[in-house]
Coordinates of C-alpha atoms in Angstrom, one line a residue:
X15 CA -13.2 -17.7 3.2
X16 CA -16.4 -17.0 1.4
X17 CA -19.8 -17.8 3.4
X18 CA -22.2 -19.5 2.1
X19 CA -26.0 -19.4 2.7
X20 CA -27.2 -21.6 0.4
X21 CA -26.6 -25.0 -1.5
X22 CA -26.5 -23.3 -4.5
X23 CA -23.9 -20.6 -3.7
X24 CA -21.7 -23.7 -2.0
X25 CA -21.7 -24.9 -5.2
X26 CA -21.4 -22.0 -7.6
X27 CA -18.5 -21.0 -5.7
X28 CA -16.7 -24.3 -5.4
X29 CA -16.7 -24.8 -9.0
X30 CA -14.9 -21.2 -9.7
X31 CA -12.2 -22.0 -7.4
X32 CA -11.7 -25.0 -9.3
X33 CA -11.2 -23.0 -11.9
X34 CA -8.9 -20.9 -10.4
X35 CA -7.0 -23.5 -9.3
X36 CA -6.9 -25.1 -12.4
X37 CA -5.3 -21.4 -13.9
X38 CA -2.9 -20.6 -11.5
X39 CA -1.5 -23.9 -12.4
X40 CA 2.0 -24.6 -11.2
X41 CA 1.8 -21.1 -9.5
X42 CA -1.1 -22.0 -7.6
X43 CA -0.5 -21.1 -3.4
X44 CA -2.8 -24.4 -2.1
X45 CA -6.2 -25.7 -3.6
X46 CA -9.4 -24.3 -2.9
X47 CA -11.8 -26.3 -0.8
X48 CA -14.9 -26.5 1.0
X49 CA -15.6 -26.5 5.0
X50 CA -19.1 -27.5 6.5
X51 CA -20.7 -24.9 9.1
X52 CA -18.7 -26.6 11.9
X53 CA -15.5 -26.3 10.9
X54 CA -15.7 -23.1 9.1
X55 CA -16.3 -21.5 12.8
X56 CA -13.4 -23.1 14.4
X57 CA -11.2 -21.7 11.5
X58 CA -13.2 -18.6 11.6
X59 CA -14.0 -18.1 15.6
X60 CA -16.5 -14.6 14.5
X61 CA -17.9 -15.6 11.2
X62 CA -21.4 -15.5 12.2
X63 CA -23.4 -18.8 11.4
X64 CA -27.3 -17.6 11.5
X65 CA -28.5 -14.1 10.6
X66 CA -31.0 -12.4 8.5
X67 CA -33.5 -15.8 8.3
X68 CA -30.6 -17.5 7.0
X69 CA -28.6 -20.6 8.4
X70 CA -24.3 -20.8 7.1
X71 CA -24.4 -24.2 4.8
X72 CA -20.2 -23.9 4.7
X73 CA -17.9 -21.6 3.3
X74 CA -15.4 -22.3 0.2
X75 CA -11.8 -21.0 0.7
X76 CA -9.0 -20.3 -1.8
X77 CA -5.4 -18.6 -1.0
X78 CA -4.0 -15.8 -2.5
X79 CA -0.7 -14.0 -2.0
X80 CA -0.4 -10.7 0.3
X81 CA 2.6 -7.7 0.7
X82 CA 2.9 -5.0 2.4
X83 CA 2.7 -2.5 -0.5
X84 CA 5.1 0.4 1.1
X85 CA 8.2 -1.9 1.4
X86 CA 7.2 -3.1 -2.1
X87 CA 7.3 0.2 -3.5
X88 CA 10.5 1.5 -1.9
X89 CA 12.2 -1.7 -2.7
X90 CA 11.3 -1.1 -6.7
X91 CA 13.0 2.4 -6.0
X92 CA 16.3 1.2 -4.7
X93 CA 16.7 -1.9 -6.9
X94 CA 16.5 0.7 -9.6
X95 CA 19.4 2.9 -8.0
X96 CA 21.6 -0.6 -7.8
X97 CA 20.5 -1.2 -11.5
X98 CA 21.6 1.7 -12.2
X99 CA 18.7 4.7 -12.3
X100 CA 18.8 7.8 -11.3
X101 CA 16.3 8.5 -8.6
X102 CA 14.3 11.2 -6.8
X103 CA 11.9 12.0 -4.6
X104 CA 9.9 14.9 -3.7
X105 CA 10.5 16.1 -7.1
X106 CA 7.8 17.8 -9.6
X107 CA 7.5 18.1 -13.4
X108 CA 6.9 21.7 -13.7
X109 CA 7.0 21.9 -17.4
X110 CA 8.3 19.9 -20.3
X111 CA 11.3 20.7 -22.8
X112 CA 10.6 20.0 -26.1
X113 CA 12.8 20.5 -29.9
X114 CA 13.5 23.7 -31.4
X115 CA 10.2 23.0 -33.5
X116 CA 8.1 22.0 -30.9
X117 CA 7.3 18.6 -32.4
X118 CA 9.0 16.2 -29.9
X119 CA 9.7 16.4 -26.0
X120 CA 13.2 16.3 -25.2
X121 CA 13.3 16.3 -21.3
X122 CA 11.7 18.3 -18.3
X123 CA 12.0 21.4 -16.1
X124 CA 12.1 19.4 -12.5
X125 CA 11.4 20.9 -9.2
X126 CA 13.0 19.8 -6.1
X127 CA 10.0 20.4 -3.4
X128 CA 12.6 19.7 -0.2
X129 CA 15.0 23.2 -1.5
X130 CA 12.7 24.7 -3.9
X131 CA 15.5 24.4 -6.4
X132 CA 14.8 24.1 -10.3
X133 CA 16.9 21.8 -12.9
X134 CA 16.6 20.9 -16.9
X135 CA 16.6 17.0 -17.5
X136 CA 16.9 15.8 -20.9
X137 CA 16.0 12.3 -22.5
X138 CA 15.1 10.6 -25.4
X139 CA 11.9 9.5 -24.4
X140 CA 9.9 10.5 -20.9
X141 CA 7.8 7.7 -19.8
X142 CA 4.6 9.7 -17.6
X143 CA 3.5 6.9 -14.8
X144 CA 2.0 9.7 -12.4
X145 CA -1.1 7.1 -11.5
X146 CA -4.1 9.5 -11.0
X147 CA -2.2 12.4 -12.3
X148 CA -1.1 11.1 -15.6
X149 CA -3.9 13.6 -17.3
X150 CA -2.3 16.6 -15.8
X151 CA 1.2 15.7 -16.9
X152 CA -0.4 14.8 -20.6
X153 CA -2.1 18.4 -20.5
X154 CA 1.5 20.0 -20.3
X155 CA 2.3 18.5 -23.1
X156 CA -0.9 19.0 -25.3
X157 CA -4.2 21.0 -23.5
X158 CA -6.2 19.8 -25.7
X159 CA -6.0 16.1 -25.2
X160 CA -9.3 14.0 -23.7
X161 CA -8.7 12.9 -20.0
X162 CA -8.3 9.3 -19.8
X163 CA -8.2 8.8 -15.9
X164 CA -11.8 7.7 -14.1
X165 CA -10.8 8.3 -10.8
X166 CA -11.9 5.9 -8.1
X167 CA -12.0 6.2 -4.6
X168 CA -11.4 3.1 -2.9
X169 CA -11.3 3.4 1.2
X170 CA -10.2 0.6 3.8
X171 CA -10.3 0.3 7.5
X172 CA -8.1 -1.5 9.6
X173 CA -9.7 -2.8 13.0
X174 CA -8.0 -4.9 16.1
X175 CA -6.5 -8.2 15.4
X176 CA -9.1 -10.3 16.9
X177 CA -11.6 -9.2 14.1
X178 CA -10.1 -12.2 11.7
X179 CA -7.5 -14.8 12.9
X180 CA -4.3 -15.0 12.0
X181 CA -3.9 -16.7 7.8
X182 CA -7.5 -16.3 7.3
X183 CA -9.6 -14.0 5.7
X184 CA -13.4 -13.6 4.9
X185 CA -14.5 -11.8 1.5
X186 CA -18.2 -11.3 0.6
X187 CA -18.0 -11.5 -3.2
X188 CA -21.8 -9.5 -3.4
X189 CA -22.8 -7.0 -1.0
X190 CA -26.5 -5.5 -1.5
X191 CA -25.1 -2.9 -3.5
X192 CA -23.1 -5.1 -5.5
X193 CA -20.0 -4.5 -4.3
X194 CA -17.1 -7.0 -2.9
X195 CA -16.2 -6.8 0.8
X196 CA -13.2 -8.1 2.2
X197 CA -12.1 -8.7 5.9
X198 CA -8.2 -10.0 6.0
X199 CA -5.3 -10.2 8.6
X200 CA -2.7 -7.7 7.6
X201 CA 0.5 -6.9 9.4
X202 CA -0.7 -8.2 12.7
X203 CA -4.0 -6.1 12.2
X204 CA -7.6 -6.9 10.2
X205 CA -8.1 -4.8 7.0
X206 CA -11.3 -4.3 6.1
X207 CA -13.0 -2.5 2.7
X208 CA -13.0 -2.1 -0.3
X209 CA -15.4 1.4 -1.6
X210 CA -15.8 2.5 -5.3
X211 CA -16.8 5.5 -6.2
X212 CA -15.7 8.7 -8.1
X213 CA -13.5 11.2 -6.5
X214 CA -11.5 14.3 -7.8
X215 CA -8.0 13.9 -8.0
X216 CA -6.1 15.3 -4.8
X217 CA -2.8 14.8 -3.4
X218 CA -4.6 14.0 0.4
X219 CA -7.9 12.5 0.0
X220 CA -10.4 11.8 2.6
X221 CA -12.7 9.0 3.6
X222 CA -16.3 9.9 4.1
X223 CA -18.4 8.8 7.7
X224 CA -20.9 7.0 4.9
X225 CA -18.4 4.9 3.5
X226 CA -16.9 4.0 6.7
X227 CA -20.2 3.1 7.8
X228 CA -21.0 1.1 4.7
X229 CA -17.8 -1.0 5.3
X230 CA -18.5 -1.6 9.0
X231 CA -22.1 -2.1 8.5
X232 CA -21.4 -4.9 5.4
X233 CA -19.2 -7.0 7.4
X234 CA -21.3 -7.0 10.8
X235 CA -24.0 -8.8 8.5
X236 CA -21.4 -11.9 8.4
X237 CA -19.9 -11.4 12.2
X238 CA -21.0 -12.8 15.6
X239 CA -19.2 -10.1 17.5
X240 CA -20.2 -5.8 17.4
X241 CA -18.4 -4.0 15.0
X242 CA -18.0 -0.8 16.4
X243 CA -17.1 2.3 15.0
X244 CA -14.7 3.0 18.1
X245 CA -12.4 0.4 17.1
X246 CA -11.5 1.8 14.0
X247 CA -7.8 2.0 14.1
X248 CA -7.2 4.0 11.2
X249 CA -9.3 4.8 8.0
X250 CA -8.2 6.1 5.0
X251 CA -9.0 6.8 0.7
X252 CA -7.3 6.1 -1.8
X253 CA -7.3 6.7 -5.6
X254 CA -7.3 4.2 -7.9
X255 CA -6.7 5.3 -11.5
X256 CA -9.0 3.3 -13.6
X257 CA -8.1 4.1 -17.3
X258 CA -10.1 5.3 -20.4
X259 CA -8.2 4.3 -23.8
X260 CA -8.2 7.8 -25.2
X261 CA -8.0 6.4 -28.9
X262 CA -11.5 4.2 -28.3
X263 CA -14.4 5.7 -29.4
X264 CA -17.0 4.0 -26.3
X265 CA -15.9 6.5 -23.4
X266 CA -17.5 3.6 -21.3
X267 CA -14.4 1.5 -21.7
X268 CA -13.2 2.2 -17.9
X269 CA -10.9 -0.5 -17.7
X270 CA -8.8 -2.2 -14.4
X271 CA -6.7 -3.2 -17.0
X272 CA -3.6 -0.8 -17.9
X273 CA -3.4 1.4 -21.4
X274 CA 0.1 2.8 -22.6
X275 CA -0.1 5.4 -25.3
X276 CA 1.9 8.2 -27.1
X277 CA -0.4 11.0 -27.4
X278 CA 2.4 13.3 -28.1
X279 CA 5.8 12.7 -29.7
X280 CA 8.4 11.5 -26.9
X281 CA 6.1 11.2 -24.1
X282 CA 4.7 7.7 -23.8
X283 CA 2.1 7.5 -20.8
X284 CA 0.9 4.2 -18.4
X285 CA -1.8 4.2 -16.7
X286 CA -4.7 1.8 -14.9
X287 CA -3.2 -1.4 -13.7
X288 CA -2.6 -2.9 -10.6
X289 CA 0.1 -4.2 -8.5
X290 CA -0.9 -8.2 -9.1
X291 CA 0.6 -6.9 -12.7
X292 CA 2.9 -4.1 -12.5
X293 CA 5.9 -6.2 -13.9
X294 CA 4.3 -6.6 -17.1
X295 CA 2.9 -3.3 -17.0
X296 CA 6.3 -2.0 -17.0
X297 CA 7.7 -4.5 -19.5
X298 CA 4.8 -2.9 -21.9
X299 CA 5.7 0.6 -20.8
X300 CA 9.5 0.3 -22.0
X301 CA 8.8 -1.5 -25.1
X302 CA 6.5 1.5 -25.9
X303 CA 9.6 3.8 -24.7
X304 CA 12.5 1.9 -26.9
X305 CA 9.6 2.6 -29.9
X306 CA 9.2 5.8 -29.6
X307 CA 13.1 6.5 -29.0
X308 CA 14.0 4.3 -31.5
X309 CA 16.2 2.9 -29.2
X310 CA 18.5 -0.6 -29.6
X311 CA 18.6 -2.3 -26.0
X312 CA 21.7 -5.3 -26.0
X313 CA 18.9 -7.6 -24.6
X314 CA 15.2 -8.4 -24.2
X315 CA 13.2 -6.9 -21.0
X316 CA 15.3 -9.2 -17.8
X317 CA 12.6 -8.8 -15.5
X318 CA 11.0 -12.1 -15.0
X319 CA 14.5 -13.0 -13.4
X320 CA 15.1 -9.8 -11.4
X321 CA 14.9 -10.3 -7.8
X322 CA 13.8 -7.0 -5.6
X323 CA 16.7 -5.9 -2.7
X324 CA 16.6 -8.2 -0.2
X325 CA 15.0 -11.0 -2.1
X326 CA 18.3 -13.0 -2.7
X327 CA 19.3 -14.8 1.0
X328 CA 16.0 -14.5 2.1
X329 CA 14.2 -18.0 3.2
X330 CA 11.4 -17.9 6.0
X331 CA 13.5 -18.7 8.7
X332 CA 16.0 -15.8 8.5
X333 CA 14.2 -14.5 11.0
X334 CA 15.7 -16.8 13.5
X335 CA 19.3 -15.7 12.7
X336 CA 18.0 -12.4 13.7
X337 CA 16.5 -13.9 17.2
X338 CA 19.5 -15.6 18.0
X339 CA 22.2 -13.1 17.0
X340 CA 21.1 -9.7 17.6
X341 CA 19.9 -7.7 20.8
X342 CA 18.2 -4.5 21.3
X343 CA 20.2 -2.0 22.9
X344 CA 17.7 0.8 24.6
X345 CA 18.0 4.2 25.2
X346 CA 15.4 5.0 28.9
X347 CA 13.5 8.3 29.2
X348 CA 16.8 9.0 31.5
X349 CA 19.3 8.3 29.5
X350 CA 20.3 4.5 30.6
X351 CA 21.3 2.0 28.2
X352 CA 19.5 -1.3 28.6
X353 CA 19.3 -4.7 26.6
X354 CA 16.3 -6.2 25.1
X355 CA 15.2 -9.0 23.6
X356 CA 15.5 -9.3 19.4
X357 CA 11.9 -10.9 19.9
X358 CA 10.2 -13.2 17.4
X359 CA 7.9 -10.1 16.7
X360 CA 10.3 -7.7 16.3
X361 CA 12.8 -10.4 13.9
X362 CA 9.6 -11.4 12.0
X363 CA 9.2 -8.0 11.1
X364 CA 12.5 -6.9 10.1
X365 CA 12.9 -10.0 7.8
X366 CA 9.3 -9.4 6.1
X367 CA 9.9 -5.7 5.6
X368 CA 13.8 -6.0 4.6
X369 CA 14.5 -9.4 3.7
X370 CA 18.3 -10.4 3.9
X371 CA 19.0 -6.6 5.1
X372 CA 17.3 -6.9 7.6
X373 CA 20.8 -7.9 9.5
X374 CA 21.9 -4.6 8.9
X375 CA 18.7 -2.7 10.6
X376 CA 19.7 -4.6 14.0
X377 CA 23.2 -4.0 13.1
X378 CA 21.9 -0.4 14.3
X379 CA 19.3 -1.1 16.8
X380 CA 22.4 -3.2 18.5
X381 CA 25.4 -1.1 17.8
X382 CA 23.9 2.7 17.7
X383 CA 21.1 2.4 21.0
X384 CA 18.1 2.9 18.8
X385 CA 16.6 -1.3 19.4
X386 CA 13.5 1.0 21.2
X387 CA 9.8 0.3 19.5
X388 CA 8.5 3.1 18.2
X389 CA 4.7 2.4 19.7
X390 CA 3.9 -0.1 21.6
X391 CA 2.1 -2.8 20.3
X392 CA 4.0 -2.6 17.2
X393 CA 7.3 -4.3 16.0
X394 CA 8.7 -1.2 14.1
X395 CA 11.7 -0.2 15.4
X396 CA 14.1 3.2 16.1
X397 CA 16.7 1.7 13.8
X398 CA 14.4 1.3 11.2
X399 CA 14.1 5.5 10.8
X400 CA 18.3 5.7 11.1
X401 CA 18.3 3.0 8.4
X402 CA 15.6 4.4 6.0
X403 CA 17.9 7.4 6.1
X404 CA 20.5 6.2 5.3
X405 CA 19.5 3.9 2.9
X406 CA 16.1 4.4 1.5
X407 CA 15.9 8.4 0.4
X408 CA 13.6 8.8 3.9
X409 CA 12.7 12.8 3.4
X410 CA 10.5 13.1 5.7
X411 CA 8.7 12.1 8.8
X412 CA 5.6 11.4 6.6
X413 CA 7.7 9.6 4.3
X414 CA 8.5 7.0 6.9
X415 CA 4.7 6.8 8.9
X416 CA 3.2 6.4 5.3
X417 CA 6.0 4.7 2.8
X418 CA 8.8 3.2 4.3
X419 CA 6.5 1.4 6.6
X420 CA 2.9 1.5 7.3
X421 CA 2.3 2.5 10.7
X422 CA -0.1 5.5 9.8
X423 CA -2.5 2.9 7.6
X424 CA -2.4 0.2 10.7
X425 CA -2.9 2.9 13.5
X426 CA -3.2 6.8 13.4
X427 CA -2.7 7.6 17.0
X428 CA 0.4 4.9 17.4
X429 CA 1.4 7.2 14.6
X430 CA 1.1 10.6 16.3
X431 CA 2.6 9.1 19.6
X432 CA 5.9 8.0 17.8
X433 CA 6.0 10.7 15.4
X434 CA 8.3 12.9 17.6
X435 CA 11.1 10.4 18.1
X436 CA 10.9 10.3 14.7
X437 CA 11.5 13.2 13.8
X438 CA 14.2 13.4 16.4
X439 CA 16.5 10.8 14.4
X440 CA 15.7 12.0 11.1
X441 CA 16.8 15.3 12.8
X442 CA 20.3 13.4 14.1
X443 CA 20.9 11.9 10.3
X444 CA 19.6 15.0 7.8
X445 CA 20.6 17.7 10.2
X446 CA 17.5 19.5 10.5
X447 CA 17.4 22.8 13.0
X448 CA 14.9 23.5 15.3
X449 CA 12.4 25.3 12.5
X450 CA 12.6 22.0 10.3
X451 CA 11.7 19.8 12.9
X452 CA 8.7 22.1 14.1
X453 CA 7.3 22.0 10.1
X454 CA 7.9 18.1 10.5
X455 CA 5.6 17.7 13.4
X456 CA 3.4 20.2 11.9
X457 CA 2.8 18.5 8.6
X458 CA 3.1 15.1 10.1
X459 CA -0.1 15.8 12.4
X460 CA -2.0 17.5 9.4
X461 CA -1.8 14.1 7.3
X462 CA -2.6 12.2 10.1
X463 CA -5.9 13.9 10.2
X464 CA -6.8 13.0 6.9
X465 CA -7.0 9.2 8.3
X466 CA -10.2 9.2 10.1
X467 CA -9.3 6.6 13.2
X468 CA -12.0 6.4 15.8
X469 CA -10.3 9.3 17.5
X470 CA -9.9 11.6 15.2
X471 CA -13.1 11.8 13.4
X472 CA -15.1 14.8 13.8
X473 CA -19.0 14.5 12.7
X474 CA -21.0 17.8 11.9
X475 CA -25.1 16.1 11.9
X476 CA -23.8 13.0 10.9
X477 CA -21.4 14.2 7.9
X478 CA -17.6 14.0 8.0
X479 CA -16.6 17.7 8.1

């Protein structure tokens, strides 16, 4: 939903959704449209219709897809394995291998981080997609080449539900610094951001109390409720790497778009991008790669029919199957068993987050005693860690809060309350002693301070510290 103040805007803005529409074409979610001041506040209960001298004239809303980026991620990992690849996590490029003459790289010196443990890996071509630390990957091969990430910090809050309802969210597309804010519904919570600005590269990066602010203080401007610092669920940073071709000669050509090059013989690099096109990002990536290898693929690049895990069976109802089929068998402080309810929150989850394995993660909450929730409020369940295990190369305690699901992003302290159950099954399926589980919790609460939740900010005269 985008708010407008003016005549004007109402019609500037309906005429680019048209346009939009009329691009998407047969791929197009629903057509735009426009709502008068009325009904824009009964789809949008807090959008605030007077402030600032100005009276709401309607708002123009457009649709646009949404996923929950962790389950993405991990899901392009495991299709992989079942296509076939090789893969690992935790695991650093430490060096690179090249030919006897040093003209071409032949493969990598890896380092498992979990054991410590160093191995050779040889190929004909190394594809470097390290995001915002493709440069430092690129300097091992050659010191002397220009950097071509621009780093970007972008930082999001997430806030209670009731800031937005549920299948509608509100985006400012001009703030007064001329930035785009949006407000949207995301996994049963309101996300809220979007900062840019430059950051160094770092494997943990903060938000700043300033950017926090800004984010909180843009959207109030378009709210009839208080947006309060102290409802800040979570808050983190990110890194976006924006992407300097390093063969242009403007060094102003920071694109959002994505640049693949071979800067040195048998390493071709990708970086810049973004999800919305990481399909033919990759597409671009292993045509570069079957160049540079002179390589002779059997057939053409097969992703515009390759279905993710768990996207083949999956329709929206599958949750119901779930609901009517499975319970949740739960483990009490004591040590009683008890039944529970495979809830439409709890099925709606599992089928968003697994698709049609989703059967299998109550296969375990049923069969195994682990249909708990790991904090309340929330529909992620004790199977889920068992499963992620088992299934999804789950290393860590971090590695599930963070990326096999995203209950640190939604809500830091939900996140600290749960994180000693689970690290107590990933301590019943990896065998961890006592000293493992103790370095867990301990590097489990440090990345948890990183995310700056209401509770767990500290201020020093009005800076973060």
């Amino acid at each position: 939903m985008t708010p407008c103040f003016d005549w004007f805007e109402v019609l500037y803005y309906w005429m680019g959704l048209k346009m939009y529409d009329l691009v998407a074409g047969p791929r197009l979610l629903h057509l735009s449209r426009y709502y008068s001041a009325q009904e824009s506040s009964e789809l949008f209960p807090t959008l605030a219709r007077k402030g600032k001298d100005r009276n709401l004239k309607g708002t123009v809303v457009y649709y646009d897809g949404q996923m929950n980026d962790s389950r993405l991620n991990v899901g392009l990992a495991c299709t992989a394995a079942l296509a076939g690849a090789a893969v690992l996590n935790h695991a650093e490029v430490i060096s690179f291998l090249k030919d006897e003459v040093g003209e071409r790289i032949i493969g990598a010196r890896i380092r498992n981080n979990l054991s410590g443990k160093e191995f050779d890996s040889y190929a004909k071509v190394i594809v470097n997609a390290a995001g915002p630390f493709c440069d430092s990957l690129r300097k091992m091969a050659n010191k002397d080449l220009r950097p071509m990430i621009c780093p970007s910090s972008g930082v999001h809050v997430v806030l209670p539900d009731y800031y937005s309802p549920e299948g509608m969210g509100l985006i400012v597309p001009k703030t007064k610094d001329g930035r785009v804010i949006f407000m949207l519904p995301w996994l049963g919570r309101t996300i809220a951001g979007t900062t840019d600005s430059n950051t160094p590269i770092t494997s943990l990066p903060e938000p700043h109390e300033d950017e926090i602010q800004f984010i909180l203080d843009a959207i109030s401007d378009y709210l009839n409720v208080k947006v309060r610092r102290i409802d800040v669920l979570s808050a983190w940073s990110g890194i976006r790497p924006l992407a300097m071709d390093p063969s242009a000669k403007n060094t102003e050509s920071i694109s959002r778009d994505h640049v693949v090059c071979e800067d040195f013989p048998g390493l071709v690099t990708i970086t810049g991008g973004k999800w919305t096109t990481y399909r033919s990002m990759a597409e671009d990536a292993v045509n570069a790669a079957i160049k540079s290898g002179k390589l002779s693929p059997t057939s053409n690049c097969l992703t515009h029919n390759l279905r993710l895990i768990g996207g083949d069976g999956w329709d929206p109802a599958s949750f119901t199957v779930i609901a009517q089929q499975y319970i949740r068998m739960k483990k009490t402080h004591s040590g009683k068993v008890v039944p529970g309810a495979m809830d439409t929150a709890a099925a709606k989850h599992l089928t968003h987050a697994y698709g049609a394995l989703a059967e299998r993660v109550a296969t375990i909450a049923q069969n195994e005693n682990l249909g708990k929730r790991l904090a309340h409020g929330y529909p992620f369940l004790e199977a889920e860690v068992a499963y992620c295990a088992r299934n999804e190369y789950c290393e860590s305690a971090v590695d599930f809060i963070a990326r096999r699901s995203r209950l640190a992003f939604l809500d830091t302290d939900a996140a600290g309350q749960a994180l000693p159950r689970i690290i107590e099954i990933l301590a019943t399926e990896h065998k961890w002693d006592k000293s493992r589980q103790k370095h867990e919790f301990q590097k489990g609460t440090e990345f948890l301070e990183t995310f700056k939740a209401a509770k767990n900010a500290q201020f020093h005269d009005g800076k973060h510290t």
